Amino acid sequence: KQEVTQIPAALSVPEGENLVLNCSFTDSAIYNLQWFRQDPGKGLTSLLLIQSSQREQTSGRLNASLDKSSGRSTLYIAASQPGDSATYLCAGSYNTNAGKSTFGDGTTLTVKP
Amino acid sequence: KAGVTQTPRYLIKTRGQQVTLSCSPISGHRSVSWYQQTPGQGLQFLFEYFSETQRNKGNFPGRFSGRQFSNSRSEMNVSTLELGDSALYLCASSLVTAGGPGNIQYFGAGTRLSVL
């Protein structure tokens, strides 16, 4: 069974701190892994997608890594800001060209001014 | 370029009724997926449509159904509503390619369904 786990469920950090969010998946046959951000009551915003052949992707202050052998992905946020406060979800896709993803339960991040 | 559009944004129904939700994907995207999000179960995959055909299906009862039209717009229908169907229903579209960034899923704002 393909499962995606995110720990911790919640994280609170002071503004300016660098932080890492964790995502674990049980099936190493993952095709790609996508990180999303969700603000309360809103839809999901795509942050980064890593293909199974890649090790990492970067966008601005965000860096996502993928290690298939250990079943782990991390999202690194540099110099956190209060506007980064949101729930961060990771999702694994196991089929090529298929829009079926298995989601973790998310990590709710609070960045305090 | 317009994003994924879901209508309506909010819906209130009573038990036993049926409901239809609509999703218009990003122009050029042929894959549309539906997800249910609840506080207890998180985000769960319902089904995916590609070129008017259901390509993947999650573990939901037959009361949940969908379809996709030739213009890639998709509808999701839930019949005989139950209290437990109250949730945020999210639609995602993707530009399907043979690998690469085309598999990025773009989500709409969702339809909040409340069943009374």
PDB file of C-alpha atoms in Angstrom:
ATOM      1  CA  LYS A   1       0.000   0.000   0.000  1.00  0.00           C
ATOM      2  CA  GLN A   2       1.348   3.412  -0.943  1.00  0.00           C
ATOM      3  CA  GLU A   3       1.449   5.696   2.053  1.00  0.00           C
ATOM      4  CA  VAL A   4       2.855   9.157   2.562  1.00  0.00           C
ATOM      5  CA  THR A   5       3.667  10.441   6.035  1.00  0.00           C
ATOM      6  CA  GLN A   6       4.573  13.911   7.222  1.00  0.00           C
ATOM      7  CA  ILE A   7       6.115  14.579  10.617  1.00  0.00           C
ATOM      8  CA  PRO A   8       5.697  16.762  12.596  1.00  0.00           C
ATOM      9  CA  ALA A   9       2.047  17.678  12.194  1.00  0.00           C
ATOM     10  CA  ALA A  10       2.789  21.216  13.367  1.00  0.00           C
ATOM     11  CA  LEU A  11       5.863  23.400  13.616  1.00  0.00           C
ATOM     12  CA  SER A  12       6.377  26.884  15.047  1.00  0.00           C
ATOM     13  CA  VAL A  13       9.544  28.885  14.378  1.00  0.00           C
ATOM     14  CA  PRO A  14      10.680  32.498  14.799  1.00  0.00           C
ATOM     15  CA  GLU A  15      10.985  34.664  11.722  1.00  0.00           C
ATOM     16  CA  GLY A  16      14.289  34.366   9.888  1.00  0.00           C
ATOM     17  CA  GLU A  17      14.961  30.770  10.839  1.00  0.00           C
ATOM     18  CA  ASN A  18      15.841  28.143   8.255  1.00  0.00           C
ATOM     19  CA  LEU A  19      13.688  25.043   8.529  1.00  0.00           C
ATOM     20  CA  VAL A  20      13.144  21.591   7.062  1.00  0.00           C
ATOM     21  CA  LEU A  21       9.844  19.801   6.522  1.00  0.00           C
ATOM     22  CA  ASN A  22       9.884  16.029   6.172  1.00  0.00           C
ATOM     23  CA  CYS A  23       7.956  13.631   3.976  1.00  0.00           C
ATOM     24  CA  SER A  24       8.251   9.831   3.958  1.00  0.00           C
ATOM     25  CA  PHE A  25       6.795   7.395   1.451  1.00  0.00           C
ATOM     26  CA  THR A  26       6.555   3.623   1.570  1.00  0.00           C
ATOM     27  CA  ASP A  27       6.872   2.705  -2.097  1.00  0.00           C
ATOM     28  CA  SER A  28      10.244   3.449  -3.684  1.00  0.00           C
ATOM     29  CA  ALA A  29       8.680   3.071  -7.137  1.00  0.00           C
ATOM     30  CA  ILE A  30       7.583   6.658  -6.898  1.00  0.00           C
ATOM     31  CA  TYR A  31       7.339   8.495 -10.206  1.00  0.00           C
ATOM     32  CA  ASN A  32       7.387  12.027  -8.888  1.00  0.00           C
ATOM     33  CA  LEU A  33       6.862  13.911  -5.655  1.00  0.00           C
ATOM     34  CA  GLN A  34       5.201  17.295  -5.414  1.00  0.00           C
ATOM     35  CA  TRP A  35       5.158  19.798  -2.587  1.00  0.00           C
ATOM     36  CA  PHE A  36       2.138  22.050  -2.080  1.00  0.00           C
ATOM     37  CA  ARG A  37       1.141  24.862   0.163  1.00  0.00           C
ATOM     38  CA  GLN A  38      -2.414  25.306   1.441  1.00  0.00           C
ATOM     39  CA  ASP A  39      -3.732  28.391   3.182  1.00  0.00           C
ATOM     40  CA  PRO A  40      -6.792  27.985   5.459  1.00  0.00           C
ATOM     41  CA  GLY A  41      -9.955  27.270   3.494  1.00  0.00           C
ATOM     42  CA  LYS A  42      -8.154  27.545   0.168  1.00  0.00           C
ATOM     43  CA  GLY A  43      -6.987  25.228  -2.565  1.00  0.00           C
ATOM     44  CA  LEU A  44      -3.459  23.928  -3.014  1.00  0.00           C
ATOM     45  CA  THR A  45      -0.613  25.898  -4.558  1.00  0.00           C
ATOM     46  CA  SER A  46       2.127  23.888  -6.238  1.00  0.00           C
ATOM     47  CA  LEU A  47       5.588  24.733  -4.913  1.00  0.00           C
ATOM     48  CA  LEU A  48       7.979  22.199  -6.410  1.00  0.00           C
ATOM     49  CA  LEU A  49       7.836  18.917  -8.301  1.00  0.00           C
ATOM     50  CA  ILE A  50      10.714  16.448  -8.299  1.00  0.00           C
ATOM     51  CA  GLN A  51      10.868  13.693 -10.879  1.00  0.00           C
ATOM     52  CA  SER A  52      12.128  10.288  -9.731  1.00  0.00           C
ATOM     53  CA  SER A  53      15.295  10.789 -11.789  1.00  0.00           C
ATOM     54  CA  GLN A  54      16.100  14.042  -9.980  1.00  0.00           C
ATOM     55  CA  ARG A  55      17.650  14.615  -6.586  1.00  0.00           C
ATOM     56  CA  GLU A  56      16.456  18.138  -5.900  1.00  0.00           C
ATOM     57  CA  GLN A  57      14.628  21.188  -7.172  1.00  0.00           C
ATOM     58  CA  THR A  58      14.966  24.813  -6.150  1.00  0.00           C
ATOM     59  CA  SER A  59      12.682  27.806  -6.385  1.00  0.00           C
ATOM     60  CA  GLY A  60      13.672  30.995  -4.619  1.00  0.00           C
ATOM     61  CA  ARG A  61      13.974  30.308  -0.889  1.00  0.00           C
ATOM     62  CA  LEU A  62      12.655  26.767  -1.321  1.00  0.00           C
ATOM     63  CA  ASN A  63      14.670  23.627  -1.983  1.00  0.00           C
ATOM     64  CA  ALA A  64      13.149  20.159  -2.200  1.00  0.00           C
ATOM     65  CA  SER A  65      15.113  16.934  -2.225  1.00  0.00           C
ATOM     66  CA  LEU A  66      14.175  13.364  -3.045  1.00  0.00           C
ATOM     67  CA  ASP A  67      15.892  10.172  -1.875  1.00  0.00           C
ATOM     68  CA  LYS A  68      14.091   7.160  -3.290  1.00  0.00           C
ATOM     69  CA  SER A  69      16.304   4.612  -1.568  1.00  0.00           C
ATOM     70  CA  SER A  70      15.389   5.898   1.889  1.00  0.00           C
ATOM     71  CA  GLY A  71      11.827   6.845   0.956  1.00  0.00           C
ATOM     72  CA  ARG A  72      12.272  10.453   1.991  1.00  0.00           C
ATOM     73  CA  SER A  73      11.779  13.944   0.693  1.00  0.00           C
ATOM     74  CA  THR A  74      12.527  17.203   2.433  1.00  0.00           C
ATOM     75  CA  LEU A  75      11.430  20.769   1.821  1.00  0.00           C
ATOM     76  CA  TYR A  76      13.956  23.331   2.990  1.00  0.00           C
ATOM     77  CA  ILE A  77      12.727  26.878   3.572  1.00  0.00           C
ATOM     78  CA  ALA A  78      15.416  29.507   3.991  1.00  0.00           C
ATOM     79  CA  ALA A  79      15.004  32.704   5.996  1.00  0.00           C
ATOM     80  CA  SER A  80      11.389  31.998   6.944  1.00  0.00           C
ATOM     81  CA  GLN A  81       8.843  34.841   6.933  1.00  0.00           C
ATOM     82  CA  PRO A  82       5.398  35.205   8.564  1.00  0.00           C
ATOM     83  CA  GLY A  83       3.886  34.922   5.075  1.00  0.00           C
ATOM     84  CA  ASP A  84       5.241  31.367   4.898  1.00  0.00           C
ATOM     85  CA  SER A  85       2.715  30.329   7.565  1.00  0.00           C
ATOM     86  CA  ALA A  86       0.499  27.679   5.980  1.00  0.00           C
ATOM     87  CA  THR A  87       0.026  23.936   5.759  1.00  0.00           C
ATOM     88  CA  TYR A  88       2.588  22.191   3.584  1.00  0.00           C
ATOM     89  CA  LEU A  89       1.631  18.931   1.903  1.00  0.00           C
ATOM     90  CA  CYS A  90       3.666  16.457  -0.045  1.00  0.00           C
ATOM     91  CA  ALA A  91       2.150  14.092  -2.585  1.00  0.00           C
ATOM     92  CA  GLY A  92       3.605  11.091  -4.382  1.00  0.00           C
ATOM     93  CA  SER A  93       2.569   9.918  -7.817  1.00  0.00           C
ATOM     94  CA  TYR A  94       3.223   6.318  -8.818  1.00  0.00           C
ATOM     95  CA  ASN A  95       1.969   6.296 -12.349  1.00  0.00           C
ATOM     96  CA  THR A  96       3.480   7.948 -15.369  1.00  0.00           C
ATOM     97  CA  ASN A  97       1.279  10.596 -16.917  1.00  0.00           C
ATOM     98  CA  ALA A  98      -1.428   9.951 -14.348  1.00  0.00           C
ATOM     99  CA  GLY A  99      -3.106  12.544 -12.177  1.00  0.00           C
ATOM    100  CA  LYS A 100      -3.424  10.284  -9.149  1.00  0.00           C
ATOM    101  CA  SER A 101      -1.447  11.369  -6.130  1.00  0.00           C
ATOM    102  CA  THR A 102      -1.208  10.044  -2.591  1.00  0.00           C
ATOM    103  CA  PHE A 103      -1.045  12.872  -0.073  1.00  0.00           C
ATOM    104  CA  GLY A 104       0.471  13.175   3.358  1.00  0.00           C
ATOM    105  CA  ASP A 105      -1.559  14.820   6.107  1.00  0.00           C
ATOM    106  CA  GLY A 106       0.588  17.931   5.996  1.00  0.00           C
ATOM    107  CA  THR A 107       2.711  19.991   8.361  1.00  0.00           C
ATOM    108  CA  THR A 108       1.169  23.222   9.621  1.00  0.00           C
ATOM    109  CA  LEU A 109       3.887  25.850   9.826  1.00  0.00           C
ATOM    110  CA  THR A 110       3.632  29.003  11.920  1.00  0.00           C
ATOM    111  CA  VAL A 111       6.335  31.632  11.529  1.00  0.00           C
ATOM    112  CA  LYS A 112       6.242  34.130  14.383  1.00  0.00           C
ATOM    113  CA  PRO A 113       7.295  37.754  13.781  1.00  0.00           C
TER     114      PRO A 113
ATOM    115  CA  LYS B   1      -3.794  32.263 -18.428  1.00  0.00           C
ATOM    116  CA  ALA B   2      -6.761  31.397 -16.234  1.00  0.00           C
ATOM    117  CA  GLY B   3      -6.260  28.837 -13.485  1.00  0.00           C
ATOM    118  CA  VAL B   4      -8.452  25.914 -12.528  1.00  0.00           C
ATOM    119  CA  THR B   5     -11.988  27.120 -11.884  1.00  0.00           C
ATOM    120  CA  GLN B   6     -14.415  25.288  -9.632  1.00  0.00           C
ATOM    121  CA  THR B   7     -18.068  26.128  -9.234  1.00  0.00           C
ATOM    122  CA  PRO B   8     -19.889  26.641  -7.030  1.00  0.00           C
ATOM    123  CA  ARG B   9     -17.565  27.659  -4.202  1.00  0.00           C
ATOM    124  CA  TYR B  10     -20.040  26.770  -1.474  1.00  0.00           C
ATOM    125  CA  LEU B  11     -22.972  24.409  -1.384  1.00  0.00           C
ATOM    126  CA  ILE B  12     -25.445  23.377   1.292  1.00  0.00           C
ATOM    127  CA  LYS B  13     -27.527  20.257   0.779  1.00  0.00           C
ATOM    128  CA  THR B  14     -29.582  17.908   2.911  1.00  0.00           C
ATOM    129  CA  ARG B  15     -29.186  14.181   3.333  1.00  0.00           C
ATOM    130  CA  GLY B  16     -30.541  12.134   0.470  1.00  0.00           C
ATOM    131  CA  GLN B  17     -30.148  14.873  -2.127  1.00  0.00           C
ATOM    132  CA  GLN B  18     -27.691  14.761  -4.976  1.00  0.00           C
ATOM    133  CA  VAL B  19     -25.153  17.356  -6.039  1.00  0.00           C
ATOM    134  CA  THR B  20     -23.085  18.188  -9.117  1.00  0.00           C
ATOM    135  CA  LEU B  21     -19.793  20.050  -8.931  1.00  0.00           C
ATOM    136  CA  SER B  22     -18.006  21.562 -11.902  1.00  0.00           C
ATOM    137  CA  CYS B  23     -14.343  21.999 -12.766  1.00  0.00           C
ATOM    138  CA  SER B  24     -12.821  23.875 -15.702  1.00  0.00           C
ATOM    139  CA  PRO B  25      -9.132  22.992 -16.149  1.00  0.00           C
ATOM    140  CA  ILE B  26      -6.343  25.240 -17.329  1.00  0.00           C
ATOM    141  CA  SER B  27      -6.549  25.711 -21.073  1.00  0.00           C
ATOM    142  CA  GLY B  28      -4.729  22.885 -22.844  1.00  0.00           C
ATOM    143  CA  HIS B  29      -4.768  20.541 -19.853  1.00  0.00           C
ATOM    144  CA  ARG B  30      -6.412  17.222 -20.617  1.00  0.00           C
ATOM    145  CA  SER B  31      -6.163  15.494 -17.262  1.00  0.00           C
ATOM    146  CA  VAL B  32      -8.605  16.388 -14.493  1.00  0.00           C
ATOM    147  CA  SER B  33      -8.468  14.790 -11.049  1.00  0.00           C
ATOM    148  CA  TRP B  34     -10.851  15.086  -8.127  1.00  0.00           C
ATOM    149  CA  TYR B  35      -9.985  14.885  -4.447  1.00  0.00           C
ATOM    150  CA  GLN B  36     -11.976  14.999  -1.211  1.00  0.00           C
ATOM    151  CA  GLN B  37     -10.457  16.775   1.777  1.00  0.00           C
ATOM    152  CA  THR B  38     -11.771  16.303   5.320  1.00  0.00           C
ATOM    153  CA  PRO B  39     -10.172  17.027   8.704  1.00  0.00           C
ATOM    154  CA  GLY B  40     -10.241  13.352   9.646  1.00  0.00           C
ATOM    155  CA  GLN B  41      -9.141  11.688   6.401  1.00  0.00           C
ATOM    156  CA  GLY B  42      -7.030  14.378   4.792  1.00  0.00           C
ATOM    157  CA  LEU B  43      -6.831  14.534   1.008  1.00  0.00           C
ATOM    158  CA  GLN B  44      -8.157  11.446  -0.709  1.00  0.00           C
ATOM    159  CA  PHE B  45      -8.148  10.715  -4.414  1.00  0.00           C
ATOM    160  CA  LEU B  46     -11.564  10.224  -6.000  1.00  0.00           C
ATOM    161  CA  PHE B  47     -10.902   9.754  -9.720  1.00  0.00           C
ATOM    162  CA  GLU B  48      -9.047  11.079 -12.722  1.00  0.00           C
ATOM    163  CA  TYR B  49     -10.313  11.742 -16.216  1.00  0.00           C
ATOM    164  CA  PHE B  50      -8.236  12.017 -19.345  1.00  0.00           C
ATOM    165  CA  SER B  51      -9.678  12.578 -22.804  1.00  0.00           C
ATOM    166  CA  GLU B  52     -13.217  11.920 -21.556  1.00  0.00           C
ATOM    167  CA  THR B  53     -12.251   8.549 -20.040  1.00  0.00           C
ATOM    168  CA  GLN B  54     -11.888   7.650 -16.395  1.00  0.00           C
ATOM    169  CA  ARG B  55      -8.264   6.600 -16.054  1.00  0.00           C
ATOM    170  CA  ASN B  56      -7.919   6.083 -12.311  1.00  0.00           C
ATOM    171  CA  LYS B  57     -10.375   5.584  -9.492  1.00  0.00           C
ATOM    172  CA  GLY B  58     -10.001   5.807  -5.728  1.00  0.00           C
ATOM    173  CA  ASN B  59     -11.765   3.825  -3.019  1.00  0.00           C
ATOM    174  CA  PHE B  60     -15.065   5.622  -2.877  1.00  0.00           C
ATOM    175  CA  PRO B  61     -18.584   4.155  -3.171  1.00  0.00           C
ATOM    176  CA  GLY B  62     -20.477   4.195  -6.429  1.00  0.00           C
ATOM    177  CA  ARG B  63     -22.478   7.210  -5.225  1.00  0.00           C
ATOM    178  CA  PHE B  64     -19.489   9.252  -6.370  1.00  0.00           C
ATOM    179  CA  SER B  65     -19.243   9.549 -10.122  1.00  0.00           C
ATOM    180  CA  GLY B  66     -17.829  11.904 -12.668  1.00  0.00           C
ATOM    181  CA  ARG B  67     -17.446  12.665 -16.302  1.00  0.00           C
ATOM    182  CA  GLN B  68     -15.366  14.767 -18.620  1.00  0.00           C
ATOM    183  CA  PHE B  69     -16.489  16.626 -21.685  1.00  0.00           C
ATOM    184  CA  SER B  70     -14.739  17.097 -25.009  1.00  0.00           C
ATOM    185  CA  ASN B  71     -13.491  20.530 -23.902  1.00  0.00           C
ATOM    186  CA  SER B  72     -11.850  18.833 -20.849  1.00  0.00           C
ATOM    187  CA  ARG B  73     -14.290  20.394 -18.386  1.00  0.00           C
ATOM    188  CA  SER B  74     -15.298  17.879 -15.752  1.00  0.00           C
ATOM    189  CA  GLU B  75     -18.229  17.344 -13.438  1.00  0.00           C
ATOM    190  CA  MET B  76     -18.458  15.302 -10.287  1.00  0.00           C
ATOM    191  CA  ASN B  77     -21.762  13.986  -9.001  1.00  0.00           C
ATOM    192  CA  VAL B  78     -22.621  12.642  -5.574  1.00  0.00           C
ATOM    193  CA  SER B  79     -25.979  10.940  -5.185  1.00  0.00           C
ATOM    194  CA  THR B  80     -27.893  10.172  -1.990  1.00  0.00           C
ATOM    195  CA  LEU B  81     -25.810  12.517   0.107  1.00  0.00           C
ATOM    196  CA  GLU B  82     -24.717  11.489   3.589  1.00  0.00           C
ATOM    197  CA  LEU B  83     -23.534  13.659   6.461  1.00  0.00           C
ATOM    198  CA  GLY B  84     -20.035  12.235   6.003  1.00  0.00           C
ATOM    199  CA  ASP B  85     -19.853  13.667   2.489  1.00  0.00           C
ATOM    200  CA  SER B  86     -19.372  17.132   3.961  1.00  0.00           C
ATOM    201  CA  ALA B  87     -15.934  18.136   2.750  1.00  0.00           C
ATOM    202  CA  LEU B  88     -13.855  20.394   0.559  1.00  0.00           C
ATOM    203  CA  TYR B  89     -13.828  18.928  -2.947  1.00  0.00           C
ATOM    204  CA  LEU B  90     -10.771  19.862  -4.945  1.00  0.00           C
ATOM    205  CA  CYS B  91     -10.141  19.557  -8.625  1.00  0.00           C
ATOM    206  CA  ALA B  92      -6.695  19.479 -10.203  1.00  0.00           C
ATOM    207  CA  SER B  93      -5.602  19.658 -13.805  1.00  0.00           C
ATOM    208  CA  SER B  94      -2.321  18.725 -15.410  1.00  0.00           C
ATOM    209  CA  LEU B  95      -0.704  18.975 -18.814  1.00  0.00           C
ATOM    210  CA  VAL B  96       0.088  15.358 -19.514  1.00  0.00           C
ATOM    211  CA  THR B  97       3.471  14.731 -21.092  1.00  0.00           C
ATOM    212  CA  ALA B  98       5.867  11.803 -21.188  1.00  0.00           C
ATOM    213  CA  GLY B  99       7.605  12.759 -17.970  1.00  0.00           C
ATOM    214  CA  GLY B 100       8.965  16.150 -17.037  1.00  0.00           C
ATOM    215  CA  PRO B 101       7.190  19.134 -15.512  1.00  0.00           C
ATOM    216  CA  GLY B 102       4.027  18.372 -17.386  1.00  0.00           C
ATOM    217  CA  ASN B 103       2.885  16.234 -14.511  1.00  0.00           C
ATOM    218  CA  ILE B 104       2.545  19.207 -12.170  1.00  0.00           C
ATOM    219  CA  GLN B 105      -0.956  19.261 -10.739  1.00  0.00           C
ATOM    220  CA  TYR B 106      -2.639  22.643 -10.491  1.00  0.00           C
ATOM    221  CA  PHE B 107      -5.525  22.896  -8.051  1.00  0.00           C
ATOM    222  CA  GLY B 108      -8.660  24.972  -8.000  1.00  0.00           C
ATOM    223  CA  ALA B 109      -9.950  26.776  -4.907  1.00  0.00           C
ATOM    224  CA  GLY B 110     -12.383  23.945  -4.196  1.00  0.00           C
ATOM    225  CA  THR B 111     -16.079  23.552  -3.510  1.00  0.00           C
ATOM    226  CA  ARG B 112     -17.064  23.457   0.137  1.00  0.00           C
ATOM    227  CA  LEU B 113     -20.005  21.048   0.488  1.00  0.00           C
ATOM    228  CA  SER B 114     -22.026  20.952   3.680  1.00  0.00           C
ATOM    229  CA  VAL B 115     -24.598  18.202   4.126  1.00  0.00           C
ATOM    230  CA  LEU B 116     -27.234  18.856   6.784  1.00  0.00           C
TER     231      LEU B 116
END
